[in-house]
Amino acid sequence: MPAPLFESSFLQDTLKPSATSPRSITLSNGVQMSLLQKGVLKISPPADAKQAKHMVISSAVHGNETAPIEMVDDLASQIASESIVPQHHLLLIIAHPKAILAEERFVETNLNRLFGDADYPQSEELALAVSLKEQVTQFWQDVPMASRWHLDMHCSIRASKHYTFAISPQSAYPTRQKEFIDFMQNAGIEAVLLSEEPSSTFSWFSSSKFGAQAATLELGQVAKFGHNDMSKLAQFHKAFLELVQSIESSTATDMITYQVDSSIYRENMDFEFYFDKALPNFSRFAEGEELGKDGDKALTMPVEQGGVVFPNPNVELKQRAALIVKPCATRYVDNQLTVID
Ligand SMILES: [Zn+2]
């Protein structure tokens, strides 16, 4: 019997201050588990796995968003104990151990803004972004585009009219294939926001650079370890484990699709929103309703059935203070979810 891969668990080993020495084991069912670096675990399915994809499953890009970390840790444990046999190549990521230990979203700066092409100032998080980009690039080398998937799992600070929702990042490639969207529906993701603007998030990096089926998944609200209401994520967790094992799932729920109508950028120091600070994401306003003011200019809802997402009146000047979204009709064109204008 080979020595176990972890001293205690993927998560507990990741949180230890000591350096991680790369190591790997082969389980009796043929699954290989390789710890590549602290918080990065590569798993290869048994040799007879048919149509195996290469899936990146990331958590803790924000350190205090614990439900996804628990799901990734649990998956690693279940694979190690052979109670789950993955049918895909997996790259499991617990991105930011220092932020987890600090119970903070980040230590110096928001890691999920560092995956773009800009020259970012040095920070704790930049080093993480650089090394994660390298690991993902390595993992997808020589893998056909359609086999690249990335679930980047988060929880929201803000309440939401949709308990779970996804952001499908902009890409020049067909990254909204039916199989991927079907997974999100099976997983009970209530809404998907189809973004068409370049971004700097981890999932944007995967979809725009690698043509991966990628999404930022917002899975309920932030809570401390052990305090997540996993019953609210039961459908997601079930579909997630089925996905990894290639088990057909058929619990599809209706999913609302949104597109971005416009963004509100802050132009003046004198800037405020009139709605409650804790306004849930996707709250709707009537067309023309006043949302706030920017200097002398009134900010009004520019569109019918428009919703407000990620409002933040305290952003720096010229930064985005809110997204205005609107529901949109979609259909599949060449197997790709497409907005019907
Ligand atoms: Zn997050």
Short mmCIF file of C-alpha atoms and ligand atoms in Angstrom, two decimals:
data_model
loop_
_atom_site.label_atom_id
_atom_site.label_comp_id
_atom_site.label_asym_id
_atom_site.label_seq_id
_atom_site.Cartn_x
_atom_site.Cartn_y
_atom_site.Cartn_z
CA MET A 1 0.00 0.00 0.00
CA PRO A 2 1.54 3.34 -1.03
CA ALA A 3 1.84 6.20 1.44
CA PRO A 4 -1.25 8.43 1.33
CA LEU A 5 -0.96 11.63 -0.70
CA PHE A 6 -2.13 13.90 2.10
CA GLU A 7 -1.10 14.10 5.74
CA SER A 8 -4.67 15.06 6.62
CA SER A 9 -6.60 16.41 3.61
CA PHE A 10 -6.03 18.49 0.47
CA LEU A 11 -7.30 21.58 2.28
CA GLN A 12 -5.51 21.01 5.59
CA ASP A 13 -2.21 20.29 3.81
CA THR A 14 -2.70 23.41 1.66
CA LEU A 15 -3.14 25.56 4.78
CA LYS A 16 0.08 24.34 6.45
CA PRO A 17 2.83 26.97 6.52
CA SER A 18 5.46 24.48 5.33
CA ALA A 19 6.36 24.27 1.63
CA THR A 20 4.70 21.56 -0.43
CA SER A 21 6.92 19.01 -2.12
CA PRO A 22 5.39 17.72 -5.36
CA ARG A 23 4.35 14.09 -5.05
CA SER A 24 1.96 11.65 -6.67
CA ILE A 25 0.26 8.33 -6.08
CA THR A 26 -1.60 5.81 -8.22
CA LEU A 27 -4.71 4.35 -6.59
CA SER A 28 -5.73 0.71 -6.96
CA ASN A 29 -8.50 1.79 -9.39
CA GLY A 30 -5.91 3.32 -11.72
CA VAL A 31 -6.60 6.95 -10.80
CA GLN A 32 -3.47 9.08 -10.48
CA MET A 33 -3.31 11.99 -8.06
CA SER A 34 -0.42 14.44 -8.31
CA LEU A 35 0.11 17.33 -5.97
CA LEU A 36 1.86 19.79 -8.32
CA GLN A 37 2.31 22.64 -5.85
CA LYS A 38 0.57 24.01 -2.78
CA GLY A 39 -3.17 24.03 -3.55
CA VAL A 40 -2.90 22.52 -7.03
CA LEU A 41 -3.89 18.86 -7.41
CA LYS A 42 -3.92 17.10 -10.77
CA ILE A 43 -6.04 13.98 -11.09
CA SER A 44 -5.98 11.59 -14.04
CA PRO A 45 -8.84 9.13 -14.60
CA PRO A 46 -8.38 5.39 -15.12
CA ALA A 47 -6.93 4.54 -18.55
CA ASP A 48 -10.30 3.27 -19.83
CA ALA A 49 -12.10 6.61 -19.26
CA LYS A 50 -13.86 7.43 -22.51
CA GLN A 51 -14.19 10.99 -23.81
CA ALA A 52 -12.33 12.41 -20.86
CA LYS A 53 -12.29 16.19 -20.68
CA HIS A 54 -9.69 18.34 -18.95
CA MET A 55 -11.55 20.24 -16.25
CA VAL A 56 -10.11 22.99 -14.09
CA ILE A 57 -12.13 23.26 -10.87
CA SER A 58 -11.00 26.24 -8.83
CA SER A 59 -11.93 27.56 -5.40
CA ALA A 60 -10.60 30.19 -2.96
CA VAL A 61 -9.70 32.78 -5.58
CA HIS A 62 -11.36 34.76 -2.79
CA GLY A 63 -10.22 33.33 0.54
CA ASN A 64 -13.40 33.76 2.57
CA GLU A 65 -15.72 32.05 0.08
CA THR A 66 -15.68 28.72 1.82
CA ALA A 67 -18.49 26.58 0.36
CA PRO A 68 -16.58 25.92 -2.89
CA ILE A 69 -13.41 25.14 -0.90
CA GLU A 70 -15.33 22.55 1.10
CA MET A 71 -16.65 21.00 -2.12
CA VAL A 72 -13.19 20.79 -3.70
CA ASP A 73 -11.66 19.34 -0.52
CA ASP A 74 -14.48 16.81 -0.21
CA LEU A 75 -14.04 15.78 -3.85
CA ALA A 76 -10.30 15.24 -3.35
CA SER A 77 -10.98 13.11 -0.25
CA GLN A 78 -13.64 11.03 -1.99
CA ILE A 79 -11.34 10.39 -4.94
CA ALA A 80 -8.42 9.51 -2.63
CA SER A 81 -10.61 7.03 -0.72
CA GLU A 82 -11.81 5.59 -4.05
CA SER A 83 -15.47 6.21 -3.25
CA ILE A 84 -15.56 8.38 -6.39
CA VAL A 85 -13.86 7.38 -9.63
CA PRO A 86 -13.39 10.46 -11.82
CA GLN A 87 -13.89 10.01 -15.56
CA HIS A 88 -12.11 13.24 -16.49
CA HIS A 89 -8.73 14.83 -16.00
CA LEU A 90 -9.14 17.32 -13.17
CA LEU A 91 -7.05 20.21 -11.97
CA LEU A 92 -8.37 20.99 -8.49
CA ILE A 93 -7.30 24.36 -7.16
CA ILE A 94 -7.43 25.95 -3.71
CA ALA A 95 -6.03 29.26 -4.89
CA HIS A 96 -5.23 31.47 -1.94
CA PRO A 97 -4.30 29.73 1.35
CA LYS A 98 -3.09 32.95 3.04
CA ALA A 99 -6.43 34.65 2.44
CA ILE A 100 -8.26 31.55 3.71
CA LEU A 101 -6.22 31.62 6.92
CA ALA A 102 -6.87 35.35 7.29
CA GLU A 103 -10.60 34.72 6.61
CA GLU A 104 -10.42 37.54 4.09
CA ARG A 105 -11.36 37.97 0.46
CA PHE A 106 -7.71 38.83 -0.30
CA VAL A 107 -4.52 39.93 1.41
CA GLU A 108 -3.27 42.81 -0.77
CA THR A 109 -5.47 43.03 -3.84
CA ASN A 110 -8.34 41.23 -5.56
CA LEU A 111 -6.83 38.13 -7.20
CA ASN A 112 -9.74 37.85 -9.62
CA ARG A 113 -8.71 41.11 -11.33
CA LEU A 114 -5.19 39.92 -12.18
CA PHE A 115 -5.76 37.42 -15.01
CA GLY A 116 -5.81 40.01 -17.80
CA ASP A 117 -2.96 41.29 -19.95
CA ALA A 118 -2.13 44.47 -18.02
CA ASP A 119 1.12 45.10 -16.14
CA TYR A 120 -0.05 44.73 -12.58
CA PRO A 121 1.96 46.01 -9.61
CA GLN A 122 3.73 43.33 -7.57
CA SER A 123 1.61 41.77 -4.85
CA GLU A 124 1.02 38.53 -3.00
CA GLU A 125 -1.89 37.88 -5.35
CA LEU A 126 0.03 38.63 -8.56
CA ALA A 127 2.46 35.82 -7.77
CA LEU A 128 -0.53 33.48 -7.34
CA ALA A 129 -2.13 34.62 -10.62
CA VAL A 130 1.12 34.07 -12.53
CA SER A 131 1.59 30.57 -11.14
CA LEU A 132 -2.07 29.59 -11.68
CA LYS A 133 -1.91 30.80 -15.28
CA GLU A 134 1.17 28.62 -15.79
CA GLN A 135 -0.48 25.55 -14.26
CA VAL A 136 -3.62 25.93 -16.37
CA THR A 137 -1.58 26.51 -19.54
CA GLN A 138 0.40 23.35 -18.83
CA PHE A 139 -2.77 21.35 -18.04
CA TRP A 140 -4.44 22.28 -21.36
CA GLN A 141 -1.40 21.89 -23.56
CA ASP A 142 -2.27 19.65 -26.54
CA VAL A 143 -5.87 19.26 -25.27
CA PRO A 144 -8.54 19.96 -27.93
CA MET A 145 -10.39 23.20 -27.24
CA ALA A 146 -13.79 21.54 -26.81
CA SER A 147 -12.40 19.32 -24.03
CA ARG A 148 -11.25 22.26 -21.89
CA TRP A 149 -13.65 23.17 -19.10
CA HIS A 150 -13.24 25.54 -16.17
CA LEU A 151 -15.56 25.97 -13.21
CA ASP A 152 -14.34 28.87 -11.08
CA MET A 153 -16.44 28.65 -7.94
CA HIS A 154 -17.23 31.62 -5.70
CA CYS A 155 -19.80 32.85 -3.19
CA SER A 156 -21.20 36.37 -3.15
CA ILE A 157 -20.90 38.91 -0.35
CA ARG A 158 -24.11 40.54 -1.52
CA ALA A 159 -27.51 38.85 -1.44
CA SER A 160 -28.98 38.01 -4.84
CA LYS A 161 -32.41 37.60 -6.37
CA HIS A 162 -30.86 34.46 -7.84
CA TYR A 163 -29.28 32.33 -5.09
CA THR A 164 -26.89 30.82 -7.63
CA PHE A 165 -25.81 32.42 -10.87
CA ALA A 166 -23.04 32.22 -13.43
CA ILE A 167 -21.07 34.76 -15.38
CA SER A 168 -20.16 33.50 -18.83
CA PRO A 169 -17.15 35.56 -19.84
CA GLN A 170 -16.49 37.13 -23.22
CA SER A 171 -14.61 35.01 -25.73
CA ALA A 172 -13.95 34.95 -29.47
CA TYR A 173 -14.40 31.15 -29.28
CA PRO A 174 -17.62 29.09 -28.93
CA THR A 175 -17.49 28.79 -25.14
CA ARG A 176 -21.24 28.45 -24.53
CA GLN A 177 -21.72 24.94 -25.87
CA LYS A 178 -24.97 23.14 -25.07
CA GLU A 179 -23.27 20.47 -22.94
CA PHE A 180 -21.75 23.13 -20.69
CA ILE A 181 -24.97 25.13 -20.38
CA ASP A 182 -26.85 21.86 -19.73
CA PHE A 183 -24.50 21.16 -16.83
CA MET A 184 -25.33 24.53 -15.29
CA GLN A 185 -29.05 23.86 -15.68
CA ASN A 186 -28.69 20.41 -14.12
CA ALA A 187 -26.79 22.06 -11.29
CA GLY A 188 -29.70 24.41 -10.59
CA ILE A 189 -27.82 27.56 -11.55
CA GLU A 190 -30.72 30.02 -11.66
CA ALA A 191 -29.33 32.62 -14.01
CA VAL A 192 -26.45 33.16 -16.37
CA LEU A 193 -25.08 36.55 -17.30
CA LEU A 194 -23.63 36.56 -20.79
CA SER A 195 -20.79 39.05 -20.78
CA GLU A 196 -19.39 40.48 -24.03
CA GLU A 197 -16.69 42.69 -22.55
CA PRO A 198 -13.06 41.67 -22.06
CA SER A 199 -12.37 41.15 -18.37
CA SER A 200 -9.51 40.11 -16.12
CA THR A 201 -11.06 37.23 -14.19
CA PHE A 202 -9.74 33.68 -13.99
CA SER A 203 -12.67 32.32 -16.04
CA TRP A 204 -12.19 35.04 -18.68
CA PHE A 205 -8.53 34.01 -18.98
CA SER A 206 -9.66 30.41 -19.65
CA SER A 207 -12.41 31.26 -22.12
CA SER A 208 -10.64 34.01 -24.05
CA LYS A 209 -7.14 32.51 -24.20
CA PHE A 210 -7.98 28.80 -24.36
CA GLY A 211 -11.54 28.69 -25.71
CA ALA A 212 -12.53 26.75 -22.58
CA GLN A 213 -16.12 26.23 -21.53
CA ALA A 214 -15.62 28.47 -18.52
CA ALA A 215 -17.76 30.32 -16.02
CA THR A 216 -17.53 32.17 -12.75
CA LEU A 217 -20.10 30.41 -10.58
CA GLU A 218 -21.58 32.41 -7.71
CA LEU A 219 -22.85 29.81 -5.25
CA GLY A 220 -24.88 31.49 -2.55
CA GLN A 221 -23.61 33.80 0.15
CA VAL A 222 -20.32 33.94 2.01
CA ALA A 223 -20.12 32.08 5.34
CA LYS A 224 -17.36 30.71 7.55
CA PHE A 225 -16.19 27.10 7.31
CA GLY A 226 -18.80 24.74 8.72
CA HIS A 227 -21.52 27.42 8.52
CA ASN A 228 -22.47 27.01 4.87
CA ASP A 229 -26.06 25.95 4.31
CA MET A 230 -25.16 23.12 1.97
CA SER A 231 -28.82 22.09 1.65
CA LYS A 232 -29.28 25.18 -0.52
CA LEU A 233 -26.45 23.95 -2.74
CA ALA A 234 -27.56 20.31 -2.75
CA GLN A 235 -28.61 20.31 -6.40
CA PHE A 236 -25.36 21.96 -7.43
CA HIS A 237 -23.24 19.59 -5.35
CA LYS A 238 -25.03 16.53 -6.75
CA ALA A 239 -24.63 17.69 -10.36
CA PHE A 240 -20.99 18.60 -9.70
CA LEU A 241 -20.17 15.09 -8.42
CA GLU A 242 -22.12 13.54 -11.32
CA LEU A 243 -20.21 15.67 -13.81
CA VAL A 244 -16.88 14.47 -12.49
CA GLN A 245 -18.04 10.86 -12.75
CA SER A 246 -19.76 11.29 -16.15
CA ILE A 247 -23.10 10.24 -14.68
CA GLU A 248 -26.06 11.39 -16.80
CA SER A 249 -28.15 13.88 -14.90
CA SER A 250 -31.64 15.07 -15.66
CA THR A 251 -32.75 17.51 -13.01
CA ALA A 252 -32.64 20.52 -15.32
CA THR A 253 -34.26 23.65 -13.96
CA ASP A 254 -35.19 26.78 -15.86
CA MET A 255 -32.35 29.24 -16.13
CA ILE A 256 -32.80 32.93 -16.90
CA THR A 257 -30.29 34.44 -19.30
CA TYR A 258 -29.20 38.05 -18.96
CA GLN A 259 -27.08 40.25 -21.13
CA VAL A 260 -25.27 43.38 -20.08
CA ASP A 261 -27.12 46.49 -21.21
CA SER A 262 -24.59 49.03 -19.97
CA SER A 263 -22.21 49.93 -17.17
CA ILE A 264 -22.30 52.87 -14.80
CA TYR A 265 -18.82 54.39 -14.48
CA ARG A 266 -18.13 56.83 -11.67
CA GLU A 267 -17.17 60.26 -13.03
CA ASN A 268 -17.37 62.45 -9.91
CA MET A 269 -16.37 62.33 -6.25
CA ASP A 270 -19.95 63.37 -5.50
CA PHE A 271 -21.50 60.03 -6.35
CA GLU A 272 -24.27 58.06 -4.69
CA PHE A 273 -26.88 55.39 -5.19
CA TYR A 274 -30.29 56.00 -3.64
CA PHE A 275 -31.12 52.34 -3.09
CA ASP A 276 -30.29 50.31 0.01
CA LYS A 277 -26.60 49.45 0.48
CA ALA A 278 -27.54 45.78 0.75
CA LEU A 279 -29.58 45.78 -2.47
CA PRO A 280 -29.65 42.19 -3.74
CA ASN A 281 -28.00 41.58 -7.12
CA PHE A 282 -30.43 41.47 -10.06
CA SER A 283 -32.94 43.77 -8.30
CA ARG A 284 -35.16 45.25 -10.98
CA PHE A 285 -36.11 48.89 -11.51
CA ALA A 286 -38.64 50.51 -13.83
CA GLU A 287 -37.32 52.23 -16.91
CA GLY A 288 -36.47 55.84 -16.02
CA GLU A 289 -36.47 55.18 -12.25
CA GLU A 290 -33.77 57.14 -10.42
CA LEU A 291 -30.91 55.00 -9.18
CA GLY A 292 -28.62 57.73 -7.87
CA LYS A 293 -26.51 60.66 -8.97
CA ASP A 294 -23.05 61.27 -10.37
CA GLY A 295 -22.18 64.93 -9.77
CA ASP A 296 -25.04 66.90 -11.32
CA LYS A 297 -26.16 64.02 -13.48
CA ALA A 298 -29.11 61.84 -12.44
CA LEU A 299 -28.49 58.12 -12.86
CA THR A 300 -31.63 56.41 -14.14
CA MET A 301 -32.53 52.91 -15.23
CA PRO A 302 -31.97 53.10 -19.00
CA VAL A 303 -33.88 50.01 -20.02
CA GLU A 304 -37.13 48.12 -19.50
CA GLN A 305 -36.92 45.24 -16.96
CA GLY A 306 -33.36 46.30 -16.15
CA GLY A 307 -31.57 44.89 -13.12
CA VAL A 308 -28.61 46.16 -11.10
CA VAL A 309 -25.67 43.82 -10.48
CA PHE A 310 -22.53 44.37 -8.34
CA PRO A 311 -23.30 47.98 -7.31
CA ASN A 312 -20.41 49.70 -5.55
CA PRO A 313 -20.58 53.51 -5.17
CA ASN A 314 -17.14 53.59 -3.54
CA VAL A 315 -15.07 52.59 -6.57
CA GLU A 316 -12.29 54.90 -7.70
CA LEU A 317 -13.04 57.52 -10.35
CA LYS A 318 -13.47 56.09 -13.87
CA GLN A 319 -14.12 52.62 -12.41
CA ARG A 320 -17.34 50.68 -12.88
CA ALA A 321 -19.84 51.34 -10.10
CA ALA A 322 -22.58 48.96 -11.32
CA LEU A 323 -23.67 46.77 -14.19
CA ILE A 324 -27.10 47.19 -15.74
CA VAL A 325 -28.42 43.88 -17.05
CA LYS A 326 -31.57 42.83 -18.85
CA PRO A 327 -33.15 39.44 -19.50
CA CYS A 328 -32.57 38.18 -23.01
CA ALA A 329 -33.97 35.44 -25.23
CA THR A 330 -31.51 32.83 -26.45
CA ARG A 331 -31.34 29.84 -28.74
CA TYR A 332 -28.66 27.43 -29.87
CA VAL A 333 -26.90 28.30 -33.12
CA ASP A 334 -24.34 25.67 -34.15
CA ASN A 335 -24.62 24.23 -30.62
CA GLN A 336 -23.66 27.60 -29.10
CA LEU A 337 -26.03 29.52 -26.79
CA THR A 338 -26.71 32.74 -28.66
CA VAL A 339 -28.71 35.86 -27.84
CA ILE A 340 -31.64 36.54 -30.15
CA ASP A 341 -31.89 40.29 -30.72
ZN ZN B 1 -15.42 35.49 -5.22
#
